[in-house]
mmCIF file of C-alpha atoms in Angstrom:
data_model
loop_
_atom_site.group_PDB
_atom_site.id
_atom_site.type_symbol
_atom_site.label_atom_id
_atom_site.label_comp_id
_atom_site.label_asym_id
_atom_site.label_seq_id
_atom_site.Cartn_x
_atom_site.Cartn_y
_atom_site.Cartn_z
ATOM 1 C CA MET A 1 30.644 -37.972 6.879
ATOM 2 C CA ALA A 2 32.241 -34.553 7.480
ATOM 3 C CA LYS A 3 29.891 -31.599 7.397
ATOM 4 C CA LYS A 4 30.375 -29.343 4.384
ATOM 5 C CA LYS A 5 32.100 -26.122 5.404
ATOM 6 C CA VAL A 6 30.125 -23.034 4.475
ATOM 7 C CA LEU A 7 31.458 -19.550 3.727
ATOM 8 C CA ASN A 8 29.327 -16.660 4.939
ATOM 9 C CA VAL A 9 29.873 -13.128 3.670
ATOM 10 C CA ALA A 10 28.077 -10.268 5.440
ATOM 11 C CA ILE A 11 27.612 -6.993 3.551
ATOM 12 C CA ASP A 12 26.040 -4.053 5.373
ATOM 13 C CA GLY A 13 25.558 -0.421 4.461
ATOM 14 C CA PRO A 14 23.035 2.372 3.974
ATOM 15 C CA GLY A 15 20.315 2.493 1.323
ATOM 16 C CA GLY A 16 21.499 3.191 -2.214
ATOM 17 C CA ALA A 17 25.092 2.081 -1.554
ATOM 18 C CA GLY A 18 24.717 -0.635 -4.190
ATOM 19 C CA LYS A 19 24.748 -3.555 -1.753
ATOM 20 C CA SER A 20 22.227 -5.665 -3.619
ATOM 21 C CA THR A 21 23.728 -5.086 -7.072
ATOM 22 C CA VAL A 22 27.298 -5.685 -5.908
ATOM 23 C CA ALA A 23 26.444 -8.658 -3.676
ATOM 24 C CA LYS A 24 24.367 -10.295 -6.407
ATOM 25 C CA ALA A 25 27.127 -9.936 -9.005
ATOM 26 C CA ALA A 26 29.831 -11.115 -6.581
ATOM 27 C CA ALA A 27 27.768 -14.153 -5.578
ATOM 28 C CA LYS A 28 27.258 -15.095 -9.219
ATOM 29 C CA GLU A 29 30.965 -14.781 -9.987
ATOM 30 C CA LEU A 30 31.989 -16.810 -6.936
ATOM 31 C CA GLY A 31 29.252 -19.447 -7.152
ATOM 32 C CA LEU A 32 27.615 -18.450 -3.853
ATOM 33 C CA ILE A 33 23.945 -17.982 -2.991
ATOM 34 C CA TYR A 34 22.828 -14.353 -2.745
ATOM 35 C CA VAL A 35 20.469 -13.407 0.106
ATOM 36 C CA ASP A 36 18.884 -9.949 0.116
ATOM 37 C CA THR A 37 17.587 -9.606 3.688
ATOM 38 C CA GLY A 38 16.241 -6.125 2.975
ATOM 39 C CA ALA A 39 13.759 -7.791 0.613
ATOM 40 C CA LEU A 40 12.317 -9.716 3.566
ATOM 41 C CA TYR A 41 11.686 -6.510 5.510
ATOM 42 C CA ARG A 42 10.294 -4.842 2.411
ATOM 43 C CA ALA A 43 7.803 -7.698 2.011
ATOM 44 C CA VAL A 44 6.604 -7.200 5.598
ATOM 45 C CA GLY A 45 6.360 -3.462 4.869
ATOM 46 C CA VAL A 46 4.314 -4.125 1.715
ATOM 47 C CA ASN A 47 1.962 -6.344 3.723
ATOM 48 C CA ALA A 48 1.426 -3.469 6.166
ATOM 49 C CA LEU A 49 0.726 -1.068 3.284
ATOM 50 C CA ARG A 50 -1.715 -3.494 1.667
ATOM 51 C CA ASN A 51 -3.568 -3.919 4.952
ATOM 52 C CA LYS A 52 -3.529 -0.159 5.631
ATOM 53 C CA ILE A 53 -1.566 -0.710 8.838
ATOM 54 C CA ASP A 54 0.721 2.005 10.191
ATOM 55 C CA SER A 55 4.188 0.482 9.717
ATOM 56 C CA LYS A 56 5.358 2.228 12.918
ATOM 57 C CA ASP A 57 2.564 0.700 15.021
ATOM 58 C CA ALA A 58 4.323 -2.229 16.734
ATOM 59 C CA LYS A 59 1.122 -3.759 18.147
ATOM 60 C CA ALA A 60 -0.713 -3.699 14.819
ATOM 61 C CA VAL A 61 2.316 -5.030 12.939
ATOM 62 C CA LYS A 62 2.794 -7.837 15.470
ATOM 63 C CA LYS A 63 -0.835 -8.890 15.012
ATOM 64 C CA MET A 64 -0.397 -8.810 11.217
ATOM 65 C CA LEU A 65 2.611 -11.181 11.393
ATOM 66 C CA LYS A 66 0.327 -14.040 12.425
ATOM 67 C CA ASP A 67 -1.023 -14.052 8.867
ATOM 68 C CA THR A 68 2.239 -13.226 7.098
ATOM 69 C CA LEU A 69 4.419 -15.705 5.210
ATOM 70 C CA VAL A 70 7.598 -14.346 3.623
ATOM 71 C CA GLU A 71 9.819 -16.602 1.507
ATOM 72 C CA LEU A 72 12.936 -16.254 -0.624
ATOM 73 C CA LYS A 73 13.047 -18.555 -3.651
ATOM 74 C CA HIS A 74 15.627 -18.804 -6.402
ATOM 75 C CA LYS A 75 14.418 -19.185 -9.995
ATOM 76 C CA ASP A 76 17.104 -19.636 -12.645
ATOM 77 C CA GLY A 77 19.638 -18.206 -10.203
ATOM 78 C CA VAL A 78 17.583 -15.081 -9.539
ATOM 79 C CA GLN A 79 16.137 -14.369 -6.096
ATOM 80 C CA HIS A 80 12.369 -13.808 -5.901
ATOM 81 C CA VAL A 81 10.463 -12.655 -2.836
ATOM 82 C CA PHE A 82 7.082 -14.163 -2.049
ATOM 83 C CA LEU A 83 4.460 -12.706 0.292
ATOM 84 C CA ASN A 84 1.752 -15.181 1.227
ATOM 85 C CA GLY A 85 2.492 -17.154 -1.926
ATOM 86 C CA GLU A 86 2.543 -14.136 -4.281
ATOM 87 C CA ASP A 87 5.701 -12.941 -6.037
ATOM 88 C CA VAL A 88 6.177 -9.327 -4.880
ATOM 89 C CA SER A 89 9.735 -8.858 -6.193
ATOM 90 C CA ASP A 90 8.788 -5.687 -8.123
ATOM 91 C CA GLU A 91 6.300 -4.240 -5.633
ATOM 92 C CA ILE A 92 8.864 -4.207 -2.799
ATOM 93 C CA ARG A 93 11.125 -1.780 -4.708
ATOM 94 C CA THR A 94 8.849 1.278 -4.561
ATOM 95 C CA PRO A 95 9.739 4.316 -2.370
ATOM 96 C CA ASP A 96 6.702 3.597 -0.159
ATOM 97 C CA ALA A 97 7.910 0.037 0.395
ATOM 98 C CA SER A 98 11.391 1.363 1.262
ATOM 99 C CA MET A 99 10.045 3.631 3.989
ATOM 100 C CA ALA A 100 7.686 0.943 5.324
ATOM 101 C CA ALA A 101 10.626 -1.484 5.450
ATOM 102 C CA SER A 102 12.673 1.034 7.429
ATOM 103 C CA ASN A 103 9.795 1.421 9.897
ATOM 104 C CA VAL A 104 9.039 -2.275 10.440
ATOM 105 C CA SER A 105 12.740 -3.132 10.753
ATOM 106 C CA ALA A 106 12.816 -1.060 13.952
ATOM 107 C CA ILE A 107 10.211 -3.360 15.541
ATOM 108 C CA GLN A 108 11.692 -6.230 17.555
ATOM 109 C CA CYS A 109 8.973 -8.775 16.772
ATOM 110 C CA VAL A 110 9.590 -8.291 13.035
ATOM 111 C CA ARG A 111 13.319 -8.868 13.484
ATOM 112 C CA ASP A 112 12.596 -12.002 15.529
ATOM 113 C CA PHE A 113 10.117 -13.149 12.871
ATOM 114 C CA LEU A 114 12.748 -12.951 10.087
ATOM 115 C CA PHE A 115 15.859 -13.794 12.109
ATOM 116 C CA ASP A 116 15.566 -17.584 11.928
ATOM 117 C CA THR A 117 14.900 -17.483 8.186
ATOM 118 C CA GLN A 118 18.148 -15.589 7.610
ATOM 119 C CA ARG A 119 20.224 -17.710 9.987
ATOM 120 C CA ASP A 120 18.935 -21.003 8.548
ATOM 121 C CA ILE A 121 19.907 -20.004 5.010
ATOM 122 C CA ALA A 122 23.428 -19.059 6.128
ATOM 123 C CA LYS A 123 23.847 -22.167 8.260
ATOM 124 C CA ASN A 124 23.199 -24.483 5.336
ATOM 125 C CA ASN A 125 24.612 -22.541 2.383
ATOM 126 C CA SER A 126 27.733 -20.658 1.393
ATOM 127 C CA CYS A 127 26.233 -17.264 0.737
ATOM 128 C CA ILE A 128 26.577 -13.511 0.501
ATOM 129 C CA MET A 129 23.957 -11.856 2.684
ATOM 130 C CA ASP A 130 23.354 -8.120 2.608
ATOM 131 C CA GLY A 131 21.339 -5.844 4.824
ATOM 132 C CA ARG A 132 21.686 -3.357 7.674
ATOM 133 C CA ASP A 133 22.843 -5.540 10.590
ATOM 134 C CA ILE A 134 24.192 -8.737 9.073
ATOM 135 C CA ALA A 135 27.737 -8.483 10.441
ATOM 136 C CA THR A 136 26.655 -7.000 13.778
ATOM 137 C CA VAL A 137 23.631 -9.173 14.618
ATOM 138 C CA VAL A 138 22.579 -11.829 12.114
ATOM 139 C CA LEU A 139 25.966 -13.346 11.179
ATOM 140 C CA PRO A 140 28.499 -12.068 13.731
ATOM 141 C CA ASP A 141 30.746 -15.058 12.909
ATOM 142 C CA ALA A 142 30.794 -14.466 9.137
ATOM 143 C CA GLN A 143 34.246 -15.055 7.684
ATOM 144 C CA VAL A 144 34.031 -11.871 5.585
ATOM 145 C CA LYS A 145 32.404 -8.629 6.772
ATOM 146 C CA ILE A 146 32.107 -5.634 4.477
ATOM 147 C CA PHE A 147 30.468 -2.251 5.067
ATOM 148 C CA LEU A 148 29.596 -0.805 1.653
ATOM 149 C CA THR A 149 28.880 2.912 1.616
ATOM 150 C CA ALA A 150 28.935 6.107 -0.476
ATOM 151 C CA SER A 151 28.016 9.749 0.035
ATOM 152 C CA ALA A 152 24.291 10.542 0.407
ATOM 153 C CA GLU A 153 24.384 12.617 -2.795
ATOM 154 C CA VAL A 154 25.931 9.811 -4.852
ATOM 155 C CA ARG A 155 23.524 7.233 -3.429
ATOM 156 C CA ALA A 156 20.528 9.492 -4.102
ATOM 157 C CA GLN A 157 21.660 10.057 -7.697
ATOM 158 C CA ARG A 158 21.921 6.286 -8.247
ATOM 159 C CA ARG A 159 18.493 5.698 -6.737
ATOM 160 C CA PHE A 160 17.012 8.601 -8.740
ATOM 161 C CA LEU A 161 18.262 7.153 -12.047
ATOM 162 C CA GLU A 162 17.018 3.685 -11.071
ATOM 163 C CA LEU A 163 13.541 5.054 -10.290
ATOM 164 C CA GLN A 164 13.481 7.078 -13.511
ATOM 165 C CA GLN A 165 14.090 3.902 -15.511
ATOM 166 C CA LYS A 166 11.019 2.427 -13.802
ATOM 167 C CA GLY A 167 8.901 5.423 -14.814
ATOM 168 C CA SER A 168 8.941 7.252 -11.490
ATOM 169 C CA LYS A 169 8.357 11.038 -11.565
ATOM 170 C CA ASP A 170 10.052 11.663 -8.205
ATOM 171 C CA SER A 171 12.603 14.489 -8.268
ATOM 172 C CA TYR A 172 16.239 14.065 -7.226
ATOM 173 C CA LYS A 173 15.566 16.466 -4.347
ATOM 174 C CA LYS A 174 12.731 14.252 -3.056
ATOM 175 C CA VAL A 175 14.820 11.077 -3.411
ATOM 176 C CA LEU A 176 17.726 12.679 -1.499
ATOM 177 C CA LYS A 177 15.394 13.879 1.280
ATOM 178 C CA GLU A 178 13.821 10.410 1.688
ATOM 179 C CA LEU A 179 17.237 8.705 1.595
ATOM 180 C CA LYS A 180 18.606 10.977 4.345
ATOM 181 C CA GLU A 181 15.455 10.363 6.395
ATOM 182 C CA ARG A 182 15.899 6.610 6.044
ATOM 183 C CA ASP A 183 19.612 6.884 6.892
ATOM 184 C CA TYR A 184 18.689 8.687 10.106
ATOM 185 C CA ASN A 185 15.990 6.145 10.997
ATOM 186 C CA ASP A 186 18.276 3.173 10.310
ATOM 187 C CA SER A 187 21.252 4.517 12.264
ATOM 188 C CA HIS A 188 19.307 5.888 15.246
ATOM 189 C CA ARG A 189 16.860 3.075 15.949
ATOM 190 C CA GLU A 190 17.233 1.367 19.320
ATOM 191 C CA ILE A 191 17.177 -2.142 17.860
ATOM 192 C CA ALA A 192 20.187 -3.196 15.743
ATOM 193 C CA PRO A 193 21.087 0.260 14.388
ATOM 194 C CA LEU A 194 23.011 0.542 11.139
ATOM 195 C CA LYS A 195 26.751 0.671 11.877
ATOM 196 C CA PRO A 196 29.894 -1.163 10.752
ATOM 197 C CA ALA A 197 30.976 -4.161 12.822
ATOM 198 C CA GLU A 198 34.325 -3.628 14.543
ATOM 199 C CA ASP A 199 35.995 -6.042 12.137
ATOM 200 C CA SER A 200 34.163 -4.929 8.982
ATOM 201 C CA ILE A 201 36.146 -3.692 5.994
ATOM 202 C CA ILE A 202 34.820 -0.275 4.907
ATOM 203 C CA VAL A 203 34.398 0.052 1.134
ATOM 204 C CA ASP A 204 33.416 3.550 -0.060
ATOM 205 C CA THR A 205 32.084 3.367 -3.625
ATOM 206 C CA SER A 206 31.477 7.119 -4.093
ATOM 207 C CA GLU A 207 34.264 7.372 -6.686
ATOM 208 C CA MET A 208 33.930 3.837 -8.050
ATOM 209 C CA LYS A 209 32.161 2.591 -11.141
ATOM 210 C CA LEU A 210 29.953 -0.462 -10.628
ATOM 211 C CA GLU A 211 32.490 -2.893 -12.124
ATOM 212 C CA GLU A 212 35.191 -1.560 -9.796
ATOM 213 C CA SER A 213 32.919 -1.949 -6.753
ATOM 214 C CA ILE A 214 32.156 -5.546 -7.708
ATOM 215 C CA SER A 215 35.804 -6.489 -8.325
ATOM 216 C CA THR A 216 36.843 -4.885 -5.004
ATOM 217 C CA VAL A 217 34.306 -6.991 -3.096
ATOM 218 C CA VAL A 218 35.095 -10.160 -5.074
ATOM 219 C CA ASN A 219 38.818 -9.785 -4.332
ATOM 220 C CA LEU A 220 38.170 -9.258 -0.619
ATOM 221 C CA ILE A 221 36.115 -12.481 -0.519
ATOM 222 C CA LYS A 222 38.681 -14.442 -2.559
ATOM 223 C CA GLU A 223 41.325 -13.595 0.015
ATOM 224 C CA LYS A 224 39.287 -15.581 2.564
ATOM 225 C CA MET A 225 38.271 -18.491 0.326
#
């Protein structure tokens, strides 16, 4: 029996570029599984915060991983993230979790810890996977590679409005400062820094409405299907 051919789409880009929203909508429209790899790193970051561990301390984080189980599960087509059996899908979206995720993602043992999980999903399922190094490291053979980006100011404004809707009191100025700090950390880390793959298609959504961003990505994937 011939093995079912899978289609892997890799979407990378900086924080606040709309990767998760666009990838999720595109996956739904195209009947693919959506995999938010950033959620995996956020869950590890949340575990560090809960255990009062410095998320930059590689030795302490490595020790913590021995008692860390991170899982992605789909309920009614929606991805949920579980940390040691507990659904942490909301908790991982806080600003503190974002910064902790950025810190732990620079630690090699964390990347190794989550690498197989990501690869196994892609090996067995046609999926859209988004993150920081999907096209460059995790799925270098993906049939479609997209680097989704936007200006820091536009991304900060989107994140600011999103946080406001969740009741956050953070100012736009604070959100922009933290976003630029995370951009710097992600693009300057020694391990798998954020950058487009050589064969990635750059999609700048600064001037696009959400629907336009989604249709642009969907059309790029359809060309390969």
